[in-house]
């Protein structure tokens, strides 16, 4: 049975900061960020978006009633969860109107969890061929103001529907793994930001790539010639390019370098989105690149702590007709460029409780309120409805007072 990605989409919040502005504010040569890291912009979340609302916005874009009828497993991959106990996937049941007869779970292993989720989804479809699985990867990557990692922040979500006879890619059988116990990047439970050994984490990323890639080649009996593109977990674009350069060079495989460029167009404009980064890169490759039908893509997933997995997918006939390129490009182009002061103000006003959002929302789904640490979400149309109800009540009160 062929199992894989039937639909895929991403969501990015409405604000961004250019890395040039960040560099100037931090008295750093902008070339360090734009050439040294190969990043242009980083996405900033407004106060009314969190990992849950972003994931819901990404999923809303691809879900139909028929999907909702068939989805019986939702896996939410994140490393910036809003609750230590309640799985964010439970919130999606109400926000997206999913069936109650659905298994829900949140998964964590740094930036890797969505890859595990795809594999679990494959197993689920093998046992239940007519069902569908919703996998979401959603994170807000924050290192803190004026830290070394600041230029590699970002935010966003990817949503994927996994099914049999998928319309976009088939997930192939073989996967290579490498895992070990280390502290390159981690976030103890009481801390708001991750602790990171930046250069050590880069070394581990590359080491785990080599190990898992070789394990994949051994298991699959394939060579680099079988792959038409290689995509990577992209904390910043340069690390992916450097890792690809270990495999080959543009004189031998120009196609891999051209495909890498297409595969990082979106990541360059958004920054690191942790669990979703690899899949954002996959979307960029599929939408912006020229891969033909039935071509094999290698994918490197890395989760600090750490695990590396190298696996592959093959494009499905006609896959280009099932993407969301126009919507994604519009979402990126419609964003608002923040000044450094606006960015720092948002950063310093993150609210954990007693929050109510009153302005007209820009996104389809927003975090409306946090009360007694419980989070309440609202859809745009419902918001308009409640606005008119409120207005009507206020007018009625006024009329009564005049009487
Ligand atoms: N013009 C052009 N290039 C310049 C430059 C200039 N003026 N100044 C510096 N550069 C280059 C450097 O030569 C370097 O490039 P190379 O690596 O090719 O030599 C690049 O810019 C970055 O410079 P530094 O290494 O000096 O930068 P840094 O020490 O300030 O930090 C970082 C870079 C370690 C990535 C840091 O941003 C960081 O800690 N980020 C968070 C951790 C991270 O992303 N790790 C990645 C692997 S772990 C992972 O993948 C999990 C995850 O998602 C976090």
CSV table of C-alpha atoms and ligand atoms in Angstrom, one decimal:
chain,number,residue,atom,x,y,z
A,1,UNK,CA,0.0,0.0,0.0
A,2,UNK,CA,1.3,3.5,-0.9
A,3,UNK,CA,1.1,5.8,2.2
A,4,UNK,CA,2.3,9.4,2.4
A,5,UNK,CA,1.4,13.1,2.4
A,6,UNK,CA,-2.0,13.8,0.8
A,7,UNK,CA,-2.1,17.5,1.7
A,8,UNK,CA,0.5,19.9,3.2
A,9,UNK,CA,0.4,23.6,4.1
A,10,UNK,CA,2.2,26.0,6.4
A,11,UNK,CA,1.2,29.1,8.5
A,12,UNK,CA,3.4,32.0,9.4
A,13,UNK,CA,2.4,34.8,11.8
A,14,UNK,CA,1.8,38.3,10.3
A,15,UNK,CA,5.0,40.0,11.6
A,16,UNK,CA,8.6,39.8,10.7
A,17,UNK,CA,11.9,41.6,11.4
A,18,UNK,CA,14.6,41.8,8.8
A,19,UNK,CA,18.0,40.4,9.9
A,20,UNK,CA,19.6,43.5,8.4
A,21,UNK,CA,17.7,45.7,11.0
A,22,UNK,CA,18.5,43.2,13.7
A,23,UNK,CA,22.2,43.3,12.8
A,24,UNK,CA,22.3,47.1,12.7
A,25,UNK,CA,20.6,47.3,16.2
A,26,UNK,CA,23.1,44.8,17.6
A,27,UNK,CA,26.1,46.6,15.9
A,28,UNK,CA,26.9,43.5,13.9
A,29,UNK,CA,27.9,43.5,10.2
A,30,UNK,CA,24.6,42.6,8.4
A,31,UNK,CA,26.6,40.3,6.1
A,32,UNK,CA,27.1,38.0,9.0
A,33,UNK,CA,23.4,37.2,9.0
A,34,UNK,CA,22.6,37.5,5.3
A,35,UNK,CA,25.7,35.7,4.0
A,36,UNK,CA,27.1,34.0,7.1
A,37,UNK,CA,23.8,32.4,8.1
A,38,UNK,CA,22.0,33.0,4.8
A,39,UNK,CA,18.9,34.3,6.5
A,40,UNK,CA,16.8,37.3,5.5
A,41,UNK,CA,13.8,37.7,7.8
A,42,UNK,CA,12.5,36.1,11.0
A,43,UNK,CA,8.8,35.6,11.8
A,44,UNK,CA,7.5,37.2,15.0
A,45,UNK,CA,4.3,36.1,16.6
A,46,UNK,CA,1.8,38.7,17.8
A,47,UNK,CA,0.4,38.2,21.3
A,48,UNK,CA,-2.8,36.6,19.9
A,49,UNK,CA,-1.0,33.7,18.3
A,50,UNK,CA,0.5,30.7,20.0
A,51,UNK,CA,1.7,27.3,18.9
A,52,UNK,CA,-1.9,26.0,19.0
A,53,UNK,CA,-3.6,28.8,17.0
A,54,UNK,CA,-0.8,28.7,14.5
A,55,UNK,CA,-1.2,24.9,14.0
A,56,UNK,CA,-5.0,25.4,13.7
A,57,UNK,CA,-4.5,28.1,11.0
A,58,UNK,CA,-2.1,25.8,9.1
A,59,UNK,CA,-4.6,22.9,9.3
A,60,UNK,CA,-7.6,25.0,8.4
A,61,UNK,CA,-6.1,25.7,5.1
A,62,UNK,CA,-6.2,22.1,4.0
A,63,UNK,CA,-9.0,20.4,5.9
A,64,UNK,CA,-12.3,19.5,4.1
A,65,UNK,CA,-15.4,18.0,5.7
A,66,UNK,CA,-14.4,14.7,4.1
A,67,UNK,CA,-11.0,14.8,5.8
A,68,UNK,CA,-12.7,15.6,9.1
A,69,UNK,CA,-14.9,12.6,8.7
A,70,UNK,CA,-11.9,10.3,8.1
A,71,UNK,CA,-9.3,11.7,10.6
A,72,UNK,CA,-9.1,9.5,13.7
A,73,UNK,CA,-5.6,10.3,14.8
A,74,UNK,CA,-4.1,13.8,15.5
A,75,UNK,CA,-0.4,14.1,16.4
A,76,UNK,CA,0.9,17.5,17.5
A,77,UNK,CA,4.7,17.9,17.3
A,78,UNK,CA,6.2,20.8,19.3
A,79,UNK,CA,9.0,21.7,21.6
A,80,UNK,CA,7.5,25.0,22.7
A,81,UNK,CA,4.3,23.5,24.2
A,82,UNK,CA,2.0,25.8,26.2
A,83,UNK,CA,1.1,23.1,28.8
A,84,UNK,CA,3.1,20.4,30.5
A,85,UNK,CA,0.2,18.0,30.8
A,86,UNK,CA,-2.7,18.8,28.3
A,87,UNK,CA,-1.8,17.8,24.8
A,88,UNK,CA,-2.2,20.7,22.3
A,89,UNK,CA,-3.9,18.2,20.0
A,90,UNK,CA,-6.9,18.2,22.3
A,91,UNK,CA,-7.4,21.9,21.6
A,92,UNK,CA,-7.6,21.1,17.9
A,93,UNK,CA,-10.6,19.0,18.4
A,94,UNK,CA,-12.7,22.0,19.4
A,95,UNK,CA,-11.0,24.6,17.2
A,96,UNK,CA,-11.2,22.6,14.0
A,97,UNK,CA,-14.4,20.7,14.8
A,98,UNK,CA,-12.8,17.3,14.6
A,99,UNK,CA,-14.6,14.1,15.6
A,100,UNK,CA,-14.5,13.1,19.3
A,101,UNK,CA,-13.8,9.6,18.1
A,102,UNK,CA,-10.2,10.6,17.5
A,103,UNK,CA,-6.9,9.6,19.2
A,104,UNK,CA,-5.0,12.7,20.2
A,105,UNK,CA,-1.4,13.1,21.4
A,106,UNK,CA,1.4,15.6,21.6
A,107,UNK,CA,5.0,14.5,20.8
A,108,UNK,CA,8.3,16.0,21.8
A,109,UNK,CA,11.9,15.3,20.8
A,110,UNK,CA,13.3,18.8,20.0
A,111,UNK,CA,12.9,19.5,16.2
A,112,UNK,CA,12.4,15.8,15.3
A,113,UNK,CA,8.9,14.9,16.6
A,114,UNK,CA,7.0,15.5,13.4
A,115,UNK,CA,9.2,12.9,11.6
A,116,UNK,CA,8.4,10.3,14.3
A,117,UNK,CA,4.7,11.4,13.9
A,118,UNK,CA,4.8,10.7,10.1
A,119,UNK,CA,6.1,7.2,10.8
A,120,UNK,CA,3.5,6.5,13.4
A,121,UNK,CA,0.9,7.8,11.0
A,122,UNK,CA,2.2,5.3,8.4
A,123,UNK,CA,1.7,2.5,10.8
A,124,UNK,CA,-1.8,3.7,11.7
A,125,UNK,CA,-2.8,3.8,8.0
A,126,UNK,CA,-1.4,0.3,7.4
A,127,UNK,CA,-3.8,-1.0,10.1
A,128,UNK,CA,-6.7,1.3,9.2
A,129,UNK,CA,-6.4,1.9,5.4
A,130,UNK,CA,-9.5,4.1,5.1
A,131,UNK,CA,-8.6,6.5,7.9
A,132,UNK,CA,-6.6,9.7,7.7
A,133,UNK,CA,-4.1,11.2,10.1
A,134,UNK,CA,-3.5,14.9,10.8
A,135,UNK,CA,0.1,15.7,11.7
A,136,UNK,CA,1.0,19.2,12.8
A,137,UNK,CA,4.4,20.7,13.7
A,138,UNK,CA,4.2,24.1,15.5
A,139,UNK,CA,6.8,26.1,17.3
A,140,UNK,CA,7.9,29.6,18.4
A,141,UNK,CA,11.7,29.6,18.3
A,142,UNK,CA,13.0,32.2,20.9
A,143,UNK,CA,16.5,32.4,22.3
A,144,UNK,CA,16.1,35.8,24.0
A,145,UNK,CA,17.1,39.4,23.1
A,146,UNK,CA,20.8,40.0,22.4
A,147,UNK,CA,21.8,36.3,22.6
A,148,UNK,CA,24.0,34.5,20.0
A,149,UNK,CA,20.9,32.5,18.8
A,150,UNK,CA,18.7,35.6,18.3
A,151,UNK,CA,19.3,35.8,14.6
A,152,UNK,CA,18.1,32.2,14.2
A,153,UNK,CA,14.7,32.7,15.8
A,154,UNK,CA,11.4,32.3,13.9
A,155,UNK,CA,7.8,31.0,14.3
A,156,UNK,CA,5.4,28.9,12.3
A,157,UNK,CA,3.5,25.7,11.7
A,158,UNK,CA,3.1,23.0,9.1
A,159,UNK,CA,0.1,20.8,8.8
A,160,UNK,CA,0.0,17.5,6.9
A,161,UNK,CA,-2.7,15.0,6.1
A,162,UNK,CA,-1.3,11.4,5.8
A,163,UNK,CA,-3.4,8.8,3.9
A,164,UNK,CA,-3.2,5.9,1.5
A,165,UNK,CA,-2.8,6.7,-2.2
A,166,UNK,CA,-1.6,10.2,-1.3
A,167,UNK,CA,-1.7,13.1,-3.8
A,168,UNK,CA,1.7,14.7,-3.0
A,169,UNK,CA,4.5,12.3,-1.8
A,170,UNK,CA,4.8,8.6,-0.9
A,171,UNK,CA,6.9,8.0,2.3
A,172,UNK,CA,9.4,5.3,1.3
A,173,UNK,CA,10.3,2.2,3.4
A,174,UNK,CA,13.8,2.8,4.5
A,175,UNK,CA,15.1,5.2,7.2
A,176,UNK,CA,18.6,5.6,8.7
A,177,UNK,CA,18.9,6.6,12.4
A,178,UNK,CA,21.5,7.8,14.8
A,179,UNK,CA,20.8,8.8,18.4
A,180,UNK,CA,22.9,9.6,21.5
A,181,UNK,CA,22.6,11.3,24.9
A,182,UNK,CA,24.0,14.8,24.7
A,183,UNK,CA,23.2,18.4,25.6
A,184,UNK,CA,23.7,20.6,22.5
A,185,UNK,CA,20.4,22.4,22.8
A,186,UNK,CA,17.8,21.8,25.6
A,187,UNK,CA,15.2,23.6,27.7
A,188,UNK,CA,14.8,22.5,31.3
A,189,UNK,CA,11.1,22.4,32.2
A,190,UNK,CA,11.1,25.6,34.3
A,191,UNK,CA,12.9,27.7,31.6
A,192,UNK,CA,11.3,30.0,29.0
A,193,UNK,CA,14.3,29.8,26.6
A,194,UNK,CA,16.5,27.0,25.4
A,195,UNK,CA,20.1,26.6,26.5
A,196,UNK,CA,22.3,26.2,23.5
A,197,UNK,CA,25.9,25.4,22.8
A,198,UNK,CA,25.8,26.9,19.4
A,199,UNK,CA,29.0,25.6,17.8
A,200,UNK,CA,28.7,22.2,19.4
A,201,UNK,CA,25.1,21.9,18.2
A,202,UNK,CA,26.3,22.6,14.6
A,203,UNK,CA,29.0,19.9,14.9
A,204,UNK,CA,26.4,17.4,16.3
A,205,UNK,CA,23.9,18.3,13.5
A,206,UNK,CA,26.6,17.4,10.9
A,207,UNK,CA,27.8,14.3,12.7
A,208,UNK,CA,24.3,12.9,13.1
A,209,UNK,CA,23.7,13.7,9.4
A,210,UNK,CA,26.7,11.5,8.3
A,211,UNK,CA,25.7,8.7,10.6
A,212,UNK,CA,22.0,8.5,9.7
A,213,UNK,CA,22.7,9.1,5.9
A,214,UNK,CA,25.1,6.2,5.8
A,215,UNK,CA,22.7,4.0,7.8
A,216,UNK,CA,20.0,4.9,5.2
A,217,UNK,CA,22.3,4.0,2.3
A,218,UNK,CA,23.2,0.7,3.9
A,219,UNK,CA,19.6,-0.2,4.6
A,220,UNK,CA,18.2,0.9,1.3
A,221,UNK,CA,21.0,-0.2,-1.0
A,222,UNK,CA,20.9,3.1,-2.7
A,223,UNK,CA,23.4,5.8,-3.6
A,224,UNK,CA,23.2,9.6,-3.9
A,225,UNK,CA,22.4,9.1,-7.6
A,226,UNK,CA,19.0,7.8,-6.6
A,227,UNK,CA,18.1,11.1,-5.0
A,228,UNK,CA,17.0,14.1,-7.1
A,229,UNK,CA,17.0,16.5,-4.1
A,230,UNK,CA,18.1,16.5,-0.5
A,231,UNK,CA,16.2,18.6,2.1
A,232,UNK,CA,17.3,19.3,5.6
A,233,UNK,CA,16.1,20.5,9.0
A,234,UNK,CA,16.9,24.2,8.6
A,235,UNK,CA,17.8,26.1,11.8
A,236,UNK,CA,19.4,28.5,9.3
A,237,UNK,CA,20.0,28.0,5.6
A,238,UNK,CA,23.9,28.0,5.7
A,239,UNK,CA,24.1,24.8,7.8
A,240,UNK,CA,22.0,22.9,5.3
A,241,UNK,CA,24.2,24.1,2.4
A,242,UNK,CA,27.4,23.2,4.3
A,243,UNK,CA,26.0,19.7,5.0
A,244,UNK,CA,25.0,19.2,1.4
A,245,UNK,CA,28.6,20.2,0.4
A,246,UNK,CA,29.9,17.2,2.4
A,247,UNK,CA,28.0,14.9,0.0
A,248,UNK,CA,29.0,16.4,-3.4
A,249,UNK,CA,29.8,19.7,-5.2
A,250,UNK,CA,28.0,21.8,-7.8
A,251,UNK,CA,30.3,20.5,-10.6
A,252,UNK,CA,29.1,16.9,-10.0
A,253,UNK,CA,25.5,17.5,-9.0
A,254,UNK,CA,24.4,21.0,-9.9
A,255,UNK,CA,20.8,19.8,-9.7
A,256,UNK,CA,21.1,19.1,-5.9
A,257,UNK,CA,22.4,22.6,-5.3
A,258,UNK,CA,19.7,24.2,-7.4
A,259,UNK,CA,17.0,22.1,-5.7
A,260,UNK,CA,18.5,23.1,-2.3
A,261,UNK,CA,18.1,26.8,-3.3
A,262,UNK,CA,14.4,26.2,-4.1
A,263,UNK,CA,14.0,24.2,-0.9
A,264,UNK,CA,15.1,27.1,1.3
A,265,UNK,CA,13.2,30.1,-0.2
A,266,UNK,CA,10.5,30.0,2.5
A,267,UNK,CA,12.9,29.1,5.4
A,268,UNK,CA,15.1,32.2,4.5
A,269,UNK,CA,12.1,34.4,5.0
A,270,UNK,CA,10.7,32.8,8.1
A,271,UNK,CA,13.7,31.5,10.2
A,272,UNK,CA,13.8,28.5,12.4
A,273,UNK,CA,10.4,26.9,13.1
A,274,UNK,CA,11.9,23.9,14.9
A,275,UNK,CA,9.6,20.9,14.4
A,276,UNK,CA,8.2,22.3,11.1
A,277,UNK,CA,11.5,23.4,9.6
A,278,UNK,CA,12.2,20.3,7.5
A,279,UNK,CA,8.7,20.2,6.2
A,280,UNK,CA,8.6,23.9,5.5
A,281,UNK,CA,11.7,23.2,3.3
A,282,UNK,CA,9.9,20.3,1.7
A,283,UNK,CA,7.0,22.6,0.8
A,284,UNK,CA,9.4,25.2,-0.6
A,285,UNK,CA,11.0,22.6,-2.8
A,286,UNK,CA,7.7,21.2,-4.0
A,287,UNK,CA,6.2,24.6,-4.7
A,288,UNK,CA,9.2,26.6,-5.9
A,289,UNK,CA,11.2,23.9,-7.5
A,290,UNK,CA,11.0,21.9,-10.7
A,291,UNK,CA,11.0,18.3,-9.4
A,292,UNK,CA,9.2,16.0,-11.8
A,293,UNK,CA,6.7,13.3,-10.8
A,294,UNK,CA,8.1,10.0,-9.4
A,295,UNK,CA,11.4,11.6,-8.2
A,296,UNK,CA,13.0,10.7,-4.9
A,297,UNK,CA,13.7,13.3,-2.2
A,298,UNK,CA,16.1,12.6,0.7
A,299,UNK,CA,15.1,14.2,4.0
A,300,UNK,CA,17.3,14.8,7.0
A,301,UNK,CA,15.5,15.4,10.3
A,302,UNK,CA,17.5,16.4,13.4
A,303,UNK,CA,16.3,16.8,16.9
A,304,UNK,CA,18.9,18.1,19.5
A,305,UNK,CA,19.6,15.9,22.5
A,306,UNK,CA,19.8,14.1,20.0
A,307,UNK,CA,18.5,12.0,17.1
A,308,UNK,CA,19.2,12.2,13.3
A,309,UNK,CA,17.0,10.4,10.8
A,310,UNK,CA,17.5,10.3,7.1
A,311,UNK,CA,14.6,8.9,5.0
A,312,UNK,CA,13.0,9.5,1.6
A,313,UNK,CA,9.8,10.4,-0.1
A,314,UNK,CA,8.8,10.1,-3.8
A,315,UNK,CA,6.7,12.7,-5.6
A,316,UNK,CA,3.3,11.4,-6.9
A,317,UNK,CA,2.0,11.9,-10.4
A,318,UNK,CA,0.4,15.3,-10.7
A,319,UNK,CA,1.5,16.4,-7.3
A,320,UNK,CA,2.0,20.0,-8.4
A,321,UNK,CA,-1.8,20.4,-8.8
A,322,UNK,CA,-2.4,19.8,-5.1
A,323,UNK,CA,-0.1,22.4,-3.5
A,324,UNK,CA,-1.0,25.8,-2.0
A,325,UNK,CA,1.7,28.0,-3.6
A,326,UNK,CA,-0.5,31.1,-4.3
A,327,UNK,CA,-1.9,31.1,-0.7
A,328,UNK,CA,1.6,30.7,0.8
A,329,UNK,CA,3.2,33.4,-1.3
A,330,UNK,CA,0.3,35.8,-0.5
A,331,UNK,CA,0.7,35.0,3.3
A,332,UNK,CA,4.4,35.8,3.1
A,333,UNK,CA,3.9,39.0,1.0
A,334,UNK,CA,1.1,40.4,3.2
A,335,UNK,CA,3.2,40.4,6.4
A,336,UNK,CA,4.1,43.5,8.3
A,337,UNK,CA,7.7,44.6,8.8
A,338,UNK,CA,8.3,45.5,12.4
A,339,UNK,CA,10.9,48.0,13.6
A,340,UNK,CA,13.4,46.8,16.2
A,341,UNK,CA,11.5,48.6,19.0
A,342,UNK,CA,8.2,47.0,18.0
A,343,UNK,CA,9.9,43.6,18.0
A,344,UNK,CA,11.5,44.1,21.4
A,345,UNK,CA,8.2,45.4,22.8
A,346,UNK,CA,6.4,42.3,21.7
A,347,UNK,CA,9.2,40.1,23.0
A,348,UNK,CA,9.0,41.8,26.4
A,349,UNK,CA,5.2,41.6,26.7
A,350,UNK,CA,4.6,37.9,26.4
A,351,UNK,CA,1.6,37.1,28.7
A,352,UNK,CA,1.0,33.8,30.4
A,353,UNK,CA,-2.4,34.5,32.1
A,354,UNK,CA,-5.2,37.1,32.2
A,355,UNK,CA,-5.1,38.1,28.7
A,356,UNK,CA,-7.9,39.2,26.4
A,357,UNK,CA,-7.5,40.2,22.8
A,358,UNK,CA,-9.9,42.8,21.6
A,359,UNK,CA,-8.8,44.1,18.2
A,360,UNK,CA,-10.1,42.8,14.9
A,361,UNK,CA,-8.0,39.7,14.1
A,362,UNK,CA,-5.9,39.4,11.0
A,363,UNK,CA,-5.7,35.6,11.1
A,364,UNK,CA,-8.6,33.1,10.7
A,365,UNK,CA,-8.0,31.6,14.2
A,366,UNK,CA,-6.7,33.6,17.2
A,367,UNK,CA,-6.0,33.1,20.8
A,368,UNK,CA,-8.8,35.2,22.2
A,369,UNK,CA,-8.3,34.9,25.9
A,370,UNK,CA,-6.3,33.3,28.7
A,371,UNK,CA,-8.2,33.1,31.9
A,372,UNK,CA,-7.2,31.0,34.9
A,373,UNK,CA,-4.5,29.6,32.7
A,374,UNK,CA,-7.1,28.2,30.3
A,375,UNK,CA,-6.8,29.2,26.7
A,376,UNK,CA,-9.8,30.2,24.5
A,377,UNK,CA,-9.5,30.4,20.7
A,378,UNK,CA,-11.8,32.0,18.3
A,379,UNK,CA,-12.5,31.9,14.5
A,380,UNK,CA,-12.7,35.1,12.6
A,381,UNK,CA,-16.3,34.8,11.5
A,382,UNK,CA,-17.3,33.9,15.0
A,383,UNK,CA,-15.4,37.0,16.2
A,384,UNK,CA,-17.4,39.2,13.9
A,385,UNK,CA,-20.6,37.6,15.2
A,386,UNK,CA,-19.6,38.1,18.8
A,387,UNK,CA,-18.6,41.7,18.0
A,388,UNK,CA,-22.1,42.5,16.7
A,389,UNK,CA,-23.8,40.7,19.6
A,390,UNK,CA,-21.7,42.9,22.0
A,391,UNK,CA,-22.6,46.0,20.1
A,392,UNK,CA,-26.3,45.1,20.1
A,393,UNK,CA,-26.1,44.4,23.9
A,394,UNK,CA,-24.4,47.8,24.5
A,395,UNK,CA,-27.0,49.6,22.4
A,396,UNK,CA,-29.8,47.8,24.2
A,397,UNK,CA,-28.3,48.8,27.6
A,398,UNK,CA,-28.0,52.4,26.4
A,399,UNK,CA,-31.6,52.4,25.3
A,400,UNK,CA,-32.8,51.1,28.7
A,401,UNK,CA,-30.8,53.8,30.5
A,402,UNK,CA,-32.3,56.5,28.3
A,403,UNK,CA,-35.8,55.2,29.2
B,1,LIG,N1,30.3,38.5,6.5
B,1,LIG,C1,30.0,37.3,6.1
B,1,LIG,N2,30.0,36.2,6.9
B,1,LIG,C2,30.3,36.3,8.2
B,1,LIG,C3,30.6,37.6,8.7
B,1,LIG,C4,30.6,38.7,7.9
B,1,LIG,N3,30.9,39.9,8.3
B,1,LIG,N4,30.8,37.4,10.0
B,1,LIG,C5,30.7,36.1,10.3
B,1,LIG,N5,30.3,35.4,9.2
B,1,LIG,C6,30.1,34.0,9.0
B,1,LIG,C7,31.0,33.1,9.8
B,1,LIG,O1,32.2,32.9,9.1
B,1,LIG,C8,30.1,31.9,10.0
B,1,LIG,O2,30.1,31.1,8.8
B,1,LIG,P1,30.8,29.7,8.7
B,1,LIG,O3,30.1,28.9,9.7
B,1,LIG,O4,30.6,29.3,7.3
B,1,LIG,O5,32.2,29.9,9.0
B,1,LIG,C9,28.7,32.4,10.1
B,1,LIG,O6,28.8,33.8,9.6
B,1,LIG,C10,28.2,32.5,11.6
B,1,LIG,O7,29.2,33.1,12.3
B,1,LIG,P2,29.6,32.6,13.8
B,1,LIG,O8,29.7,31.1,13.8
B,1,LIG,O9,30.7,33.4,14.3
B,1,LIG,O10,28.2,33.0,14.5
B,1,LIG,P3,27.8,32.9,16.0
B,1,LIG,O11,28.9,32.3,16.8
B,1,LIG,O12,27.3,34.2,16.4
B,1,LIG,O13,26.6,31.9,16.1
B,1,LIG,C11,25.1,30.1,15.7
B,1,LIG,C12,26.0,31.2,15.0
B,1,LIG,C13,26.0,29.1,16.5
B,1,LIG,C14,24.4,29.3,14.6
B,1,LIG,C15,24.1,30.8,16.6
B,1,LIG,O14,23.3,31.6,15.8
B,1,LIG,C16,23.3,29.9,17.4
B,1,LIG,O15,23.7,29.4,18.5
B,1,LIG,N6,22.1,29.5,16.9
B,1,LIG,C17,21.2,28.6,17.6
B,1,LIG,C18,21.6,27.1,17.6
B,1,LIG,C19,21.5,26.5,16.2
B,1,LIG,O16,20.8,27.0,15.3
B,1,LIG,N7,22.2,25.4,16.0
B,1,LIG,C20,22.1,24.6,14.7
B,1,LIG,C21,22.3,23.1,14.9
B,1,LIG,S1,21.2,22.5,16.2
B,1,LIG,C22,19.7,22.3,15.5
B,1,LIG,O17,19.6,22.3,14.3
B,1,LIG,C23,18.5,22.3,16.4
B,1,LIG,C24,17.8,23.6,16.3
B,1,LIG,O18,16.9,23.8,15.5
B,1,LIG,C25,18.2,24.6,17.3
